[in-house]
Coordinates of C-alpha atoms in Angstrom, one line a residue:
X1 CA -16.1 19.5 -3.1
X2 CA -15.8 18.7 0.5
X3 CA -15.3 15.8 2.5
X4 CA -15.6 12.5 1.3
X5 CA -17.3 11.9 5.3
X6 CA -21.0 10.0 4.9
X7 CA -20.5 9.7 0.9
X8 CA -17.6 6.8 0.8
X9 CA -20.3 4.0 0.5
X10 CA -22.1 5.4 -2.5
X11 CA -20.3 5.3 -6.2
X12 CA -23.4 8.2 -7.2
X13 CA -22.3 10.3 -4.9
X14 CA -19.5 10.8 -6.6
X15 CA -18.3 12.7 -10.2
X16 CA -15.3 10.9 -12.0
X17 CA -12.6 13.3 -13.0
X18 CA -10.3 10.1 -14.7
X19 CA -10.6 6.6 -15.3
X20 CA -7.3 4.3 -17.1
X21 CA -6.3 1.0 -17.2
X22 CA -2.9 1.3 -15.3
X23 CA 0.0 -1.2 -14.8
X24 CA 0.8 -2.1 -11.2
X25 CA 4.9 -2.1 -10.8
X26 CA 5.0 -4.0 -8.0
X27 CA 5.4 -4.1 -4.6
X28 CA 7.2 -1.2 -3.5
X29 CA 8.1 0.4 -7.0
X30 CA 6.0 3.3 -7.7
X31 CA 3.1 3.2 -10.2
X32 CA 2.6 6.4 -11.8
X33 CA -0.6 7.7 -12.8
X34 CA -1.2 9.7 -16.4
X35 CA -1.8 13.2 -15.8
X36 CA -5.5 14.2 -15.3
X37 CA -7.4 15.4 -18.2
X38 CA -7.9 18.3 -16.7
X39 CA -7.2 20.3 -13.5
X40 CA -9.4 20.2 -10.5
X41 CA -9.1 24.1 -9.1
X42 CA -9.2 24.0 -5.6
X43 CA -9.2 27.2 -3.8
X44 CA -7.5 28.8 -0.3
X45 CA -9.1 26.8 2.5
X46 CA -11.0 24.3 -0.2
X47 CA -11.4 20.8 1.7
X48 CA -11.7 18.3 -2.1
X49 CA -11.8 14.5 -1.7
X50 CA -10.4 12.1 -4.4
X51 CA -11.7 8.5 -4.6
X52 CA -8.8 6.3 -6.1
X53 CA -9.9 3.1 -7.1
X54 CA -8.0 -0.5 -8.2
X55 CA -9.7 -3.1 -9.2
X56 CA -7.2 -5.8 -7.5
X57 CA -5.7 -5.7 -3.9
X58 CA -2.0 -3.8 -5.6
X59 CA -2.6 0.0 -4.2
X60 CA -0.7 0.5 -1.4
X61 CA -1.9 2.6 2.1
X62 CA -0.7 2.8 5.5
X63 CA -2.1 2.4 8.9
X64 CA -2.8 6.7 10.1
X65 CA -4.1 7.6 14.0
X66 CA -7.1 9.3 13.0
X67 CA -10.0 9.9 10.4
X68 CA -8.9 13.8 9.8
X69 CA -5.3 14.3 11.2
X70 CA -3.6 16.1 9.1
X71 CA -0.8 13.8 7.3
X72 CA 0.9 16.4 5.5
X73 CA 1.8 19.4 5.2
X74 CA 3.6 21.6 2.9
X75 CA 2.1 24.8 3.7
X76 CA 0.0 25.2 0.4
X77 CA -2.0 22.0 1.2
X78 CA -2.9 19.6 3.6
X79 CA -2.6 15.8 3.1
X80 CA -5.4 14.6 6.2
X81 CA -6.1 10.4 7.3
X82 CA -8.8 9.4 5.4
X83 CA -10.2 5.7 4.9
X84 CA -9.5 2.7 2.3
X85 CA -12.4 0.7 0.6
X86 CA -12.1 -2.6 -1.2
X87 CA -13.1 -2.0 -4.4
X88 CA -15.7 -1.4 -5.2
X89 CA -17.6 0.7 -2.6
X90 CA -17.3 -1.9 -0.3
X91 CA -15.2 -2.7 3.3
X92 CA -14.2 0.0 4.8
X93 CA -10.5 0.7 7.1
X94 CA -9.7 3.6 8.7
X95 CA -7.6 5.3 9.8
X96 CA -5.5 5.1 6.5
X97 CA -2.6 7.2 5.1
X98 CA -2.6 7.0 1.2
X99 CA 0.7 6.2 -0.2
X100 CA 1.6 8.4 -3.8
X101 CA 2.9 10.9 -4.6
X102 CA 0.4 14.5 -5.0
X103 CA 1.6 16.6 -8.1
X104 CA 0.0 20.0 -8.4
X105 CA 1.3 23.8 -9.2
X106 CA 0.1 27.2 -7.6
X107 CA -2.1 28.8 -10.0
X108 CA -3.9 32.4 -10.4
X109 CA -6.2 33.4 -7.9
X110 CA -7.9 35.8 -10.4
X111 CA -9.4 33.4 -12.7
X112 CA -9.7 29.8 -11.3
X113 CA -8.0 28.3 -13.7
X114 CA -4.7 29.1 -14.1
X115 CA -3.8 31.9 -16.4
X116 CA -3.1 35.0 -16.2

């Protein structure tokens, strides 16, 4: 939990929550990743960073304006500009914007796991 800044260089600084082999759908096409095997609870106001990577150069991103700027905000979730890295934990390019869909749901605030 927290920002990725100062943790982007070392794999051991990250907790792996999911790994899968996925066939890229090709340039300009959406590649759907499998659902995560478990939920990643995020409390209101909390910052969480995700490291999404691929062994190939098929992971597409856009140039941003400044690391930490809000790229998207729907009133429930903010997506911030970050960086891109060569696989695994190699060269860095920033600022970058993740080109993908984030599918999430609003759950119960009482127990943290979305159940009532």
